[in-house]
């Protein structure tokens, strides 16, 4: 079953692989230049908890601005964070800067899983992906799509997250020694295009005859996921302070929610605790409305207030031209707030 299954996946991938800007066409020799592992690493970091459609323009912008990992290693964290703005999960961007510096110091990417795991921000999945896809090593790559395919293929009934050990063990038995990177990407594409969470397209699946869950008649039931917890509701206030066509922006603390990002001054809210509702300085306030944003662990309603200070300066930060606000690299939450404030003018 093992050899024939991997052959089936590779044959299907050769014919149906998605054309993605960070991919080498299936079966082609792996590029030998340093830019190849860089592109694989960059795409894998960006794709964590983010869709392919959302990543494509960011990936194109990054490789145009920083074509190699050595170029990225020379970039300032502020520039990288600004380029990342809107992609979310901003700790990934901070780790990107740290990892690029470490790779540059080593003279390039290491090729083994164990060595890759030593790099900042690289977990088991990312290390395995780079080892298999960029360097052609046999590595067991299990993302959410592969997890779904394997759990159905072997009818693994244990609920997540407890099932992950069994899923990885099963994936180990079917990963081939040759073309492990193409096999991993083929499994990812099967999960993305065929073995979907809802209404899987079993009639088009090349593994349908081998799938135990399909034989049982309920493939969609797997993997068994724990019930979702209701996200708490949080509130906060952000302040629009404008003077002579410029708006006052601050930089958030390096750790915590949206750490290190440019933002409007606010009342100290976080996704864990409500803000203090105290303005940063004294002045006249005018209600502009509110924006809604969902984080991983909470929903936030952010009240937007125009604040006209009684005196300047207004604290630590920078004046930013209102006509250039789109270039400020604001995270999505504060970009929403800026659009709301500008719509009131």
mmCIF file of C-alpha atoms in Angstrom:
data_model
loop_
_atom_site.group_PDB
_atom_site.id
_atom_site.type_symbol
_atom_site.label_atom_id
_atom_site.label_comp_id
_atom_site.label_asym_id
_atom_site.label_seq_id
_atom_site.Cartn_x
_atom_site.Cartn_y
_atom_site.Cartn_z
ATOM 1 C CA UNK A 1 0.000 0.000 0.000
ATOM 2 C CA UNK A 2 2.795 2.423 0.908
ATOM 3 C CA UNK A 3 4.695 2.387 -2.387
ATOM 4 C CA UNK A 4 1.591 2.396 -4.559
ATOM 5 C CA UNK A 5 -0.015 5.193 -2.545
ATOM 6 C CA UNK A 6 2.952 7.535 -2.850
ATOM 7 C CA UNK A 7 3.204 6.743 -6.560
ATOM 8 C CA UNK A 8 -0.488 7.595 -6.983
ATOM 9 C CA UNK A 9 -0.062 10.917 -5.180
ATOM 10 C CA UNK A 10 3.024 11.842 -7.186
ATOM 11 C CA UNK A 11 1.336 10.919 -10.473
ATOM 12 C CA UNK A 12 -1.691 13.048 -9.548
ATOM 13 C CA UNK A 13 0.541 15.936 -8.446
ATOM 14 C CA UNK A 14 2.496 15.823 -11.705
ATOM 15 C CA UNK A 15 -0.767 16.378 -13.582
ATOM 16 C CA UNK A 16 -2.637 18.700 -11.204
ATOM 17 C CA UNK A 17 -0.094 20.704 -9.171
ATOM 18 C CA UNK A 18 -1.113 24.259 -8.415
ATOM 19 C CA UNK A 19 1.091 26.844 -10.083
ATOM 20 C CA UNK A 20 2.333 28.964 -7.181
ATOM 21 C CA UNK A 21 5.034 31.657 -7.307
ATOM 22 C CA UNK A 22 7.160 29.923 -4.660
ATOM 23 C CA UNK A 23 6.988 26.465 -6.248
ATOM 24 C CA UNK A 24 9.258 24.549 -8.552
ATOM 25 C CA UNK A 25 7.225 22.637 -11.193
ATOM 26 C CA UNK A 26 6.796 18.971 -10.165
ATOM 27 C CA UNK A 27 9.539 16.680 -11.353
ATOM 28 C CA UNK A 28 11.885 19.523 -12.335
ATOM 29 C CA UNK A 29 15.411 19.520 -10.902
ATOM 30 C CA UNK A 30 15.626 21.592 -7.751
ATOM 31 C CA UNK A 31 17.234 24.992 -8.352
ATOM 32 C CA UNK A 32 20.723 25.122 -6.902
ATOM 33 C CA UNK A 33 20.849 28.853 -6.173
ATOM 34 C CA UNK A 34 20.474 30.332 -2.690
ATOM 35 C CA UNK A 35 17.237 32.073 -3.641
ATOM 36 C CA UNK A 36 15.341 28.772 -3.796
ATOM 37 C CA UNK A 37 15.412 27.778 -0.083
ATOM 38 C CA UNK A 38 14.763 31.441 0.746
ATOM 39 C CA UNK A 39 11.567 31.445 -1.309
ATOM 40 C CA UNK A 40 10.430 28.141 0.196
ATOM 41 C CA UNK A 41 11.103 29.394 3.740
ATOM 42 C CA UNK A 42 9.448 32.762 3.141
ATOM 43 C CA UNK A 43 6.321 31.192 1.663
ATOM 44 C CA UNK A 44 6.005 28.635 4.460
ATOM 45 C CA UNK A 45 6.258 31.318 7.152
ATOM 46 C CA UNK A 46 3.692 33.483 5.369
ATOM 47 C CA UNK A 47 1.293 30.580 4.825
ATOM 48 C CA UNK A 48 1.046 29.752 8.526
ATOM 49 C CA UNK A 49 -2.642 30.257 9.391
ATOM 50 C CA UNK A 50 -3.034 32.358 6.220
ATOM 51 C CA UNK A 51 -4.596 31.546 2.843
ATOM 52 C CA UNK A 52 -2.686 31.197 -0.414
ATOM 53 C CA UNK A 53 -4.720 34.038 -1.947
ATOM 54 C CA UNK A 54 -3.775 36.408 0.886
ATOM 55 C CA UNK A 55 -0.092 35.454 0.760
ATOM 56 C CA UNK A 56 0.543 35.853 -2.984
ATOM 57 C CA UNK A 57 0.778 39.688 -3.113
ATOM 58 C CA UNK A 58 2.850 39.825 0.084
ATOM 59 C CA UNK A 59 5.244 37.190 -1.219
ATOM 60 C CA UNK A 60 5.663 39.091 -4.491
ATOM 61 C CA UNK A 61 6.335 42.338 -2.588
ATOM 62 C CA UNK A 62 8.911 40.724 -0.306
ATOM 63 C CA UNK A 63 10.935 38.989 -3.028
ATOM 64 C CA UNK A 64 10.882 42.166 -5.131
ATOM 65 C CA UNK A 65 12.135 44.244 -2.189
ATOM 66 C CA UNK A 66 14.488 41.633 -0.695
ATOM 67 C CA UNK A 67 15.386 39.080 -3.415
ATOM 68 C CA UNK A 68 17.578 36.949 -1.130
ATOM 69 C CA UNK A 69 17.791 36.092 2.537
ATOM 70 C CA UNK A 70 20.981 38.166 2.690
ATOM 71 C CA UNK A 71 19.047 41.222 1.483
ATOM 72 C CA UNK A 72 16.356 40.594 4.080
ATOM 73 C CA UNK A 73 18.982 40.223 6.796
ATOM 74 C CA UNK A 74 20.105 43.813 6.097
ATOM 75 C CA UNK A 75 16.557 45.210 6.335
ATOM 76 C CA UNK A 76 15.357 47.099 9.392
ATOM 77 C CA UNK A 77 12.657 45.501 11.492
ATOM 78 C CA UNK A 78 10.482 48.599 10.967
ATOM 79 C CA UNK A 79 10.604 48.187 7.182
ATOM 80 C CA UNK A 80 9.813 44.472 7.377
ATOM 81 C CA UNK A 81 6.950 45.037 9.813
ATOM 82 C CA UNK A 82 5.519 47.737 7.550
ATOM 83 C CA UNK A 83 5.708 45.428 4.523
ATOM 84 C CA UNK A 84 4.023 42.684 6.561
ATOM 85 C CA UNK A 85 1.175 44.953 7.742
ATOM 86 C CA UNK A 86 -2.221 43.401 7.105
ATOM 87 C CA UNK A 87 -0.976 39.807 6.952
ATOM 88 C CA UNK A 88 -1.535 39.285 10.680
ATOM 89 C CA UNK A 89 0.222 37.180 13.334
ATOM 90 C CA UNK A 90 2.997 39.753 13.540
ATOM 91 C CA UNK A 91 5.350 37.627 15.611
ATOM 92 C CA UNK A 92 6.038 35.825 12.330
ATOM 93 C CA UNK A 93 7.492 39.016 10.858
ATOM 94 C CA UNK A 94 9.704 39.627 13.887
ATOM 95 C CA UNK A 95 10.961 36.041 13.711
ATOM 96 C CA UNK A 96 11.517 36.506 9.980
ATOM 97 C CA UNK A 97 14.016 39.285 10.693
ATOM 98 C CA UNK A 98 15.780 37.262 13.393
ATOM 99 C CA UNK A 99 15.920 34.139 11.250
ATOM 100 C CA UNK A 100 17.260 35.998 8.202
ATOM 101 C CA UNK A 101 20.071 37.438 10.308
ATOM 102 C CA UNK A 102 20.968 33.990 11.644
ATOM 103 C CA UNK A 103 20.890 32.394 8.172
ATOM 104 C CA UNK A 104 23.076 35.169 6.761
ATOM 105 C CA UNK A 105 25.538 34.703 9.608
ATOM 106 C CA UNK A 106 25.725 30.989 8.743
ATOM 107 C CA UNK A 107 26.291 31.771 5.080
ATOM 108 C CA UNK A 108 23.016 30.197 3.958
ATOM 109 C CA UNK A 109 20.247 27.842 5.023
ATOM 110 C CA UNK A 110 21.190 24.550 6.684
ATOM 111 C CA UNK A 111 19.812 21.508 4.870
ATOM 112 C CA UNK A 112 18.740 19.123 7.628
ATOM 113 C CA UNK A 113 15.598 19.183 9.742
ATOM 114 C CA UNK A 114 17.554 19.246 12.993
ATOM 115 C CA UNK A 115 19.688 22.204 11.914
ATOM 116 C CA UNK A 116 16.690 24.060 10.515
ATOM 117 C CA UNK A 117 14.908 23.642 13.854
ATOM 118 C CA UNK A 118 17.706 25.655 15.454
ATOM 119 C CA UNK A 119 16.717 28.763 13.492
ATOM 120 C CA UNK A 120 14.470 31.375 15.184
ATOM 121 C CA UNK A 121 10.772 30.834 14.569
ATOM 122 C CA UNK A 122 11.077 27.465 12.792
ATOM 123 C CA UNK A 123 8.927 24.724 14.256
ATOM 124 C CA UNK A 124 8.701 21.071 13.264
ATOM 125 C CA UNK A 125 6.400 21.643 10.297
ATOM 126 C CA UNK A 126 8.363 24.505 8.721
ATOM 127 C CA UNK A 127 11.698 22.725 9.195
ATOM 128 C CA UNK A 128 10.338 19.551 7.590
ATOM 129 C CA UNK A 129 8.849 21.535 4.682
ATOM 130 C CA UNK A 130 12.107 23.313 3.901
ATOM 131 C CA UNK A 131 14.157 20.121 4.232
ATOM 132 C CA UNK A 132 11.845 18.232 1.863
ATOM 133 C CA UNK A 133 10.875 20.920 -0.650
ATOM 134 C CA UNK A 134 14.024 23.034 -0.799
ATOM 135 C CA UNK A 135 16.656 20.342 -0.244
ATOM 136 C CA UNK A 136 14.995 17.117 -1.417
ATOM 137 C CA UNK A 137 15.417 15.315 1.888
ATOM 138 C CA UNK A 138 12.980 12.746 3.162
ATOM 139 C CA UNK A 139 10.942 14.582 5.789
ATOM 140 C CA UNK A 140 7.415 14.024 7.052
ATOM 141 C CA UNK A 141 5.432 17.182 6.348
ATOM 142 C CA UNK A 142 2.039 17.501 8.063
ATOM 143 C CA UNK A 143 0.023 20.703 7.736
ATOM 144 C CA UNK A 144 -3.748 21.038 8.238
ATOM 145 C CA UNK A 145 -4.469 19.778 4.720
ATOM 146 C CA UNK A 146 -2.222 16.726 5.075
ATOM 147 C CA UNK A 147 -3.682 16.122 8.516
ATOM 148 C CA UNK A 148 -7.161 15.935 7.011
ATOM 149 C CA UNK A 149 -6.157 13.612 4.147
ATOM 150 C CA UNK A 150 -4.264 11.212 6.414
ATOM 151 C CA UNK A 151 -6.946 11.105 9.108
ATOM 152 C CA UNK A 152 -9.525 10.085 6.494
ATOM 153 C CA UNK A 153 -7.228 7.770 4.594
ATOM 154 C CA UNK A 154 -6.509 5.757 7.761
ATOM 155 C CA UNK A 155 -9.845 6.535 9.518
ATOM 156 C CA UNK A 156 -8.131 7.886 12.634
ATOM 157 C CA UNK A 157 -10.993 8.291 15.097
ATOM 158 C CA UNK A 158 -9.193 9.927 18.001
ATOM 159 C CA UNK A 159 -10.203 13.605 18.327
ATOM 160 C CA UNK A 160 -7.748 16.426 17.698
ATOM 161 C CA UNK A 161 -5.355 17.515 19.022
ATOM 162 C CA UNK A 162 -4.705 14.091 20.578
ATOM 163 C CA UNK A 163 -4.864 12.443 17.157
ATOM 164 C CA UNK A 164 -1.841 14.316 15.825
ATOM 165 C CA UNK A 165 0.681 11.745 17.033
ATOM 166 C CA UNK A 166 -1.199 8.958 15.226
ATOM 167 C CA UNK A 167 -1.619 11.119 12.124
ATOM 168 C CA UNK A 168 2.095 11.848 11.977
ATOM 169 C CA UNK A 169 2.927 8.183 12.493
ATOM 170 C CA UNK A 170 0.605 7.252 9.621
ATOM 171 C CA UNK A 171 2.116 9.979 7.413
ATOM 172 C CA UNK A 172 5.553 8.560 8.190
ATOM 173 C CA UNK A 173 4.517 5.201 6.690
ATOM 174 C CA UNK A 174 3.487 6.696 3.337
ATOM 175 C CA UNK A 175 6.202 9.341 2.809
ATOM 176 C CA UNK A 176 8.550 8.138 0.048
ATOM 177 C CA UNK A 177 12.329 8.288 0.152
ATOM 178 C CA UNK A 178 12.456 9.976 -3.259
ATOM 179 C CA UNK A 179 10.570 13.202 -4.182
ATOM 180 C CA UNK A 180 9.419 13.715 -0.598
ATOM 181 C CA UNK A 181 8.945 17.429 -1.295
ATOM 182 C CA UNK A 182 6.689 16.805 -4.289
ATOM 183 C CA UNK A 183 4.806 14.172 -2.286
ATOM 184 C CA UNK A 184 4.226 16.643 0.558
ATOM 185 C CA UNK A 185 2.987 19.305 -1.850
ATOM 186 C CA UNK A 186 0.795 16.750 -3.594
ATOM 187 C CA UNK A 187 -0.823 15.835 -0.283
ATOM 188 C CA UNK A 188 -1.298 19.531 0.493
ATOM 189 C CA UNK A 189 -2.977 20.080 -2.873
ATOM 190 C CA UNK A 190 -5.222 17.048 -2.375
ATOM 191 C CA UNK A 191 -6.372 18.480 0.943
ATOM 192 C CA UNK A 192 -6.842 21.956 -0.526
ATOM 193 C CA UNK A 193 -8.627 21.004 -3.733
ATOM 194 C CA UNK A 194 -10.160 17.542 -3.283
ATOM 195 C CA UNK A 195 -10.239 16.311 0.321
ATOM 196 C CA UNK A 196 -11.800 19.516 1.621
ATOM 197 C CA UNK A 197 -13.243 20.073 5.101
ATOM 198 C CA UNK A 198 -16.782 20.148 3.769
ATOM 199 C CA UNK A 199 -18.200 18.266 0.792
ATOM 200 C CA UNK A 200 -14.995 16.409 -0.130
ATOM 201 C CA UNK A 201 -14.829 15.552 -3.848
ATOM 202 C CA UNK A 202 -14.257 11.848 -3.333
ATOM 203 C CA UNK A 203 -15.171 10.900 -6.913
ATOM 204 C CA UNK A 204 -12.182 12.937 -8.132
ATOM 205 C CA UNK A 205 -9.754 11.735 -5.469
ATOM 206 C CA UNK A 206 -6.946 9.470 -6.711
ATOM 207 C CA UNK A 207 -6.850 7.824 -3.265
ATOM 208 C CA UNK A 208 -10.578 7.085 -2.993
ATOM 209 C CA UNK A 209 -10.141 3.330 -3.380
ATOM 210 C CA UNK A 210 -7.618 3.288 -0.534
ATOM 211 C CA UNK A 211 -9.526 5.624 1.807
ATOM 212 C CA UNK A 212 -10.934 3.792 4.816
ATOM 213 C CA UNK A 213 -13.141 6.728 5.834
ATOM 214 C CA UNK A 214 -14.769 6.798 2.396
ATOM 215 C CA UNK A 215 -15.469 3.082 2.617
ATOM 216 C CA UNK A 216 -17.160 3.811 5.935
ATOM 217 C CA UNK A 217 -19.413 6.329 4.212
ATOM 218 C CA UNK A 218 -18.622 9.409 6.343
ATOM 219 C CA UNK A 219 -15.280 10.895 5.301
ATOM 220 C CA UNK A 220 -16.424 14.434 6.119
ATOM 221 C CA UNK A 221 -16.680 13.478 9.797
ATOM 222 C CA UNK A 222 -12.901 13.233 10.088
ATOM 223 C CA UNK A 223 -10.742 14.573 11.555
ATOM 224 C CA UNK A 224 -12.772 14.932 14.721
ATOM 225 C CA UNK A 225 -12.280 18.442 16.064
ATOM 226 C CA UNK A 226 -12.976 19.684 19.585
ATOM 227 C CA UNK A 227 -15.903 22.106 19.896
ATOM 228 C CA UNK A 228 -14.950 25.730 19.340
ATOM 229 C CA UNK A 229 -14.919 27.969 22.365
ATOM 230 C CA UNK A 230 -16.841 31.215 22.120
ATOM 231 C CA UNK A 231 -14.469 34.158 21.731
ATOM 232 C CA UNK A 232 -14.747 36.825 24.437
ATOM 233 C CA UNK A 233 -15.785 40.368 23.565
ATOM 234 C CA UNK A 234 -13.286 43.147 24.245
ATOM 235 C CA UNK A 235 -13.464 46.913 23.902
ATOM 236 C CA UNK A 236 -10.956 49.713 23.562
ATOM 237 C CA UNK A 237 -10.469 53.261 22.302
ATOM 238 C CA UNK A 238 -8.073 54.683 19.718
ATOM 239 C CA UNK A 239 -7.377 58.388 19.189
ATOM 240 C CA UNK A 240 -7.100 60.299 15.913
ATOM 241 C CA UNK A 241 -4.826 63.282 16.591
ATOM 242 C CA UNK A 242 -4.410 65.430 13.493
ATOM 243 C CA UNK A 243 -2.593 68.711 12.840
ATOM 244 C CA UNK A 244 -1.705 70.469 9.572
ATOM 245 C CA UNK A 245 -2.554 67.443 7.433
ATOM 246 C CA UNK A 246 -0.597 65.031 9.598
ATOM 247 C CA UNK A 247 -1.735 62.379 12.067
ATOM 248 C CA UNK A 248 0.137 61.289 15.181
ATOM 249 C CA UNK A 249 1.255 57.646 15.114
ATOM 250 C CA UNK A 250 2.940 55.663 17.852
ATOM 251 C CA UNK A 251 4.847 52.381 17.820
ATOM 252 C CA UNK A 252 3.349 49.602 19.915
ATOM 253 C CA UNK A 253 5.559 47.753 22.438
ATOM 254 C CA UNK A 254 7.715 45.036 20.901
ATOM 255 C CA UNK A 255 5.811 42.236 22.635
ATOM 256 C CA UNK A 256 2.093 41.639 22.958
ATOM 257 C CA UNK A 257 -0.733 42.292 20.522
ATOM 258 C CA UNK A 258 0.458 43.867 17.257
ATOM 259 C CA UNK A 259 3.871 44.238 18.849
ATOM 260 C CA UNK A 260 6.297 46.604 17.158
ATOM 261 C CA UNK A 261 3.704 47.945 14.697
ATOM 262 C CA UNK A 262 2.857 51.567 13.953
ATOM 263 C CA UNK A 263 -0.573 52.411 15.318
ATOM 264 C CA UNK A 264 -2.876 55.156 16.506
ATOM 265 C CA UNK A 265 -2.406 56.022 20.181
ATOM 266 C CA UNK A 266 -4.926 54.137 22.283
ATOM 267 C CA UNK A 267 -6.094 53.471 25.818
ATOM 268 C CA UNK A 268 -3.970 50.382 26.438
ATOM 269 C CA UNK A 269 -6.459 47.707 25.337
ATOM 270 C CA UNK A 270 -5.320 44.177 24.525
ATOM 271 C CA UNK A 271 -7.097 41.014 23.406
ATOM 272 C CA UNK A 272 -6.879 39.811 27.010
ATOM 273 C CA UNK A 273 -7.984 42.906 28.954
ATOM 274 C CA UNK A 274 -10.166 45.878 28.261
ATOM 275 C CA UNK A 275 -8.467 49.233 27.888
ATOM 276 C CA UNK A 276 -8.377 51.858 30.580
ATOM 277 C CA UNK A 277 -10.562 54.241 28.511
ATOM 278 C CA UNK A 278 -8.267 57.107 29.501
ATOM 279 C CA UNK A 279 -7.035 59.408 26.688
ATOM 280 C CA UNK A 280 -3.235 59.735 26.429
ATOM 281 C CA UNK A 281 -3.379 63.529 26.896
ATOM 282 C CA UNK A 282 -5.913 66.229 27.750
ATOM 283 C CA UNK A 283 -7.980 67.780 24.995
ATOM 284 C CA UNK A 284 -11.296 68.041 23.221
ATOM 285 C CA UNK A 285 -12.760 64.745 22.047
ATOM 286 C CA UNK A 286 -15.225 63.958 19.262
ATOM 287 C CA UNK A 287 -16.756 60.529 18.707
ATOM 288 C CA UNK A 288 -16.151 59.223 15.180
ATOM 289 C CA UNK A 289 -17.615 55.729 15.490
ATOM 290 C CA UNK A 290 -16.178 52.268 16.032
ATOM 291 C CA UNK A 291 -14.545 49.452 14.094
ATOM 292 C CA UNK A 292 -14.828 45.742 14.683
ATOM 293 C CA UNK A 293 -11.923 43.297 14.450
ATOM 294 C CA UNK A 294 -11.464 39.624 15.279
ATOM 295 C CA UNK A 295 -8.220 38.273 16.683
ATOM 296 C CA UNK A 296 -7.367 34.632 17.287
ATOM 297 C CA UNK A 297 -8.622 34.709 20.868
ATOM 298 C CA UNK A 298 -11.109 37.588 21.029
ATOM 299 C CA UNK A 299 -13.431 39.976 19.220
ATOM 300 C CA UNK A 300 -12.602 43.651 19.646
ATOM 301 C CA UNK A 301 -14.804 46.703 19.247
ATOM 302 C CA UNK A 302 -12.504 49.704 18.985
ATOM 303 C CA UNK A 303 -14.049 53.120 19.562
ATOM 304 C CA UNK A 304 -12.449 55.855 17.437
ATOM 305 C CA UNK A 305 -12.205 59.336 18.922
ATOM 306 C CA UNK A 306 -10.856 62.538 17.365
ATOM 307 C CA UNK A 307 -8.685 64.151 20.017
ATOM 308 C CA UNK A 308 -7.671 67.805 19.785
ATOM 309 C CA UNK A 309 -4.964 68.336 22.431
ATOM 310 C CA UNK A 310 -4.854 71.437 24.567
ATOM 311 C CA UNK A 311 -1.123 71.611 23.823
ATOM 312 C CA UNK A 312 1.599 69.944 21.755
ATOM 313 C CA UNK A 313 3.765 67.830 21.606
ATOM 314 C CA UNK A 314 1.577 64.849 22.333
ATOM 315 C CA UNK A 315 4.105 62.281 23.513
ATOM 316 C CA UNK A 316 6.402 59.727 21.910
ATOM 317 C CA UNK A 317 5.652 59.081 18.256
ATOM 318 C CA UNK A 318 5.807 60.563 14.760
ATOM 319 C CA UNK A 319 3.692 62.834 12.603
ATOM 320 C CA UNK A 320 2.618 61.055 9.431
ATOM 321 C CA UNK A 321 1.065 62.708 6.387
ATOM 322 C CA UNK A 322 -2.624 61.896 6.158
ATOM 323 C CA UNK A 323 -2.299 61.653 2.380
ATOM 324 C CA UNK A 324 0.349 58.934 2.882
ATOM 325 C CA UNK A 325 -1.441 56.945 5.567
ATOM 326 C CA UNK A 326 -1.661 53.883 3.309
ATOM 327 C CA UNK A 327 2.156 53.754 3.334
ATOM 328 C CA UNK A 328 2.439 53.780 7.117
ATOM 329 C CA UNK A 329 2.240 49.993 7.390
ATOM 330 C CA UNK A 330 -0.648 50.074 9.846
ATOM 331 C CA UNK A 331 -1.983 46.658 10.890
ATOM 332 C CA UNK A 332 -5.505 45.888 9.681
ATOM 333 C CA UNK A 333 -7.210 47.031 12.878
ATOM 334 C CA UNK A 334 -5.683 50.512 12.770
ATOM 335 C CA UNK A 335 -6.006 50.757 8.999
ATOM 336 C CA UNK A 336 -9.757 50.290 9.535
ATOM 337 C CA UNK A 337 -9.689 52.988 12.208
ATOM 338 C CA UNK A 338 -7.817 55.406 9.900
ATOM 339 C CA UNK A 339 -10.310 54.845 7.072
ATOM 340 C CA UNK A 340 -13.183 55.541 9.464
ATOM 341 C CA UNK A 341 -11.565 58.769 10.700
ATOM 342 C CA UNK A 342 -10.820 59.992 7.175
ATOM 343 C CA UNK A 343 -14.372 59.224 6.074
ATOM 344 C CA UNK A 344 -15.623 61.684 8.699
ATOM 345 C CA UNK A 345 -13.611 64.599 7.291
#
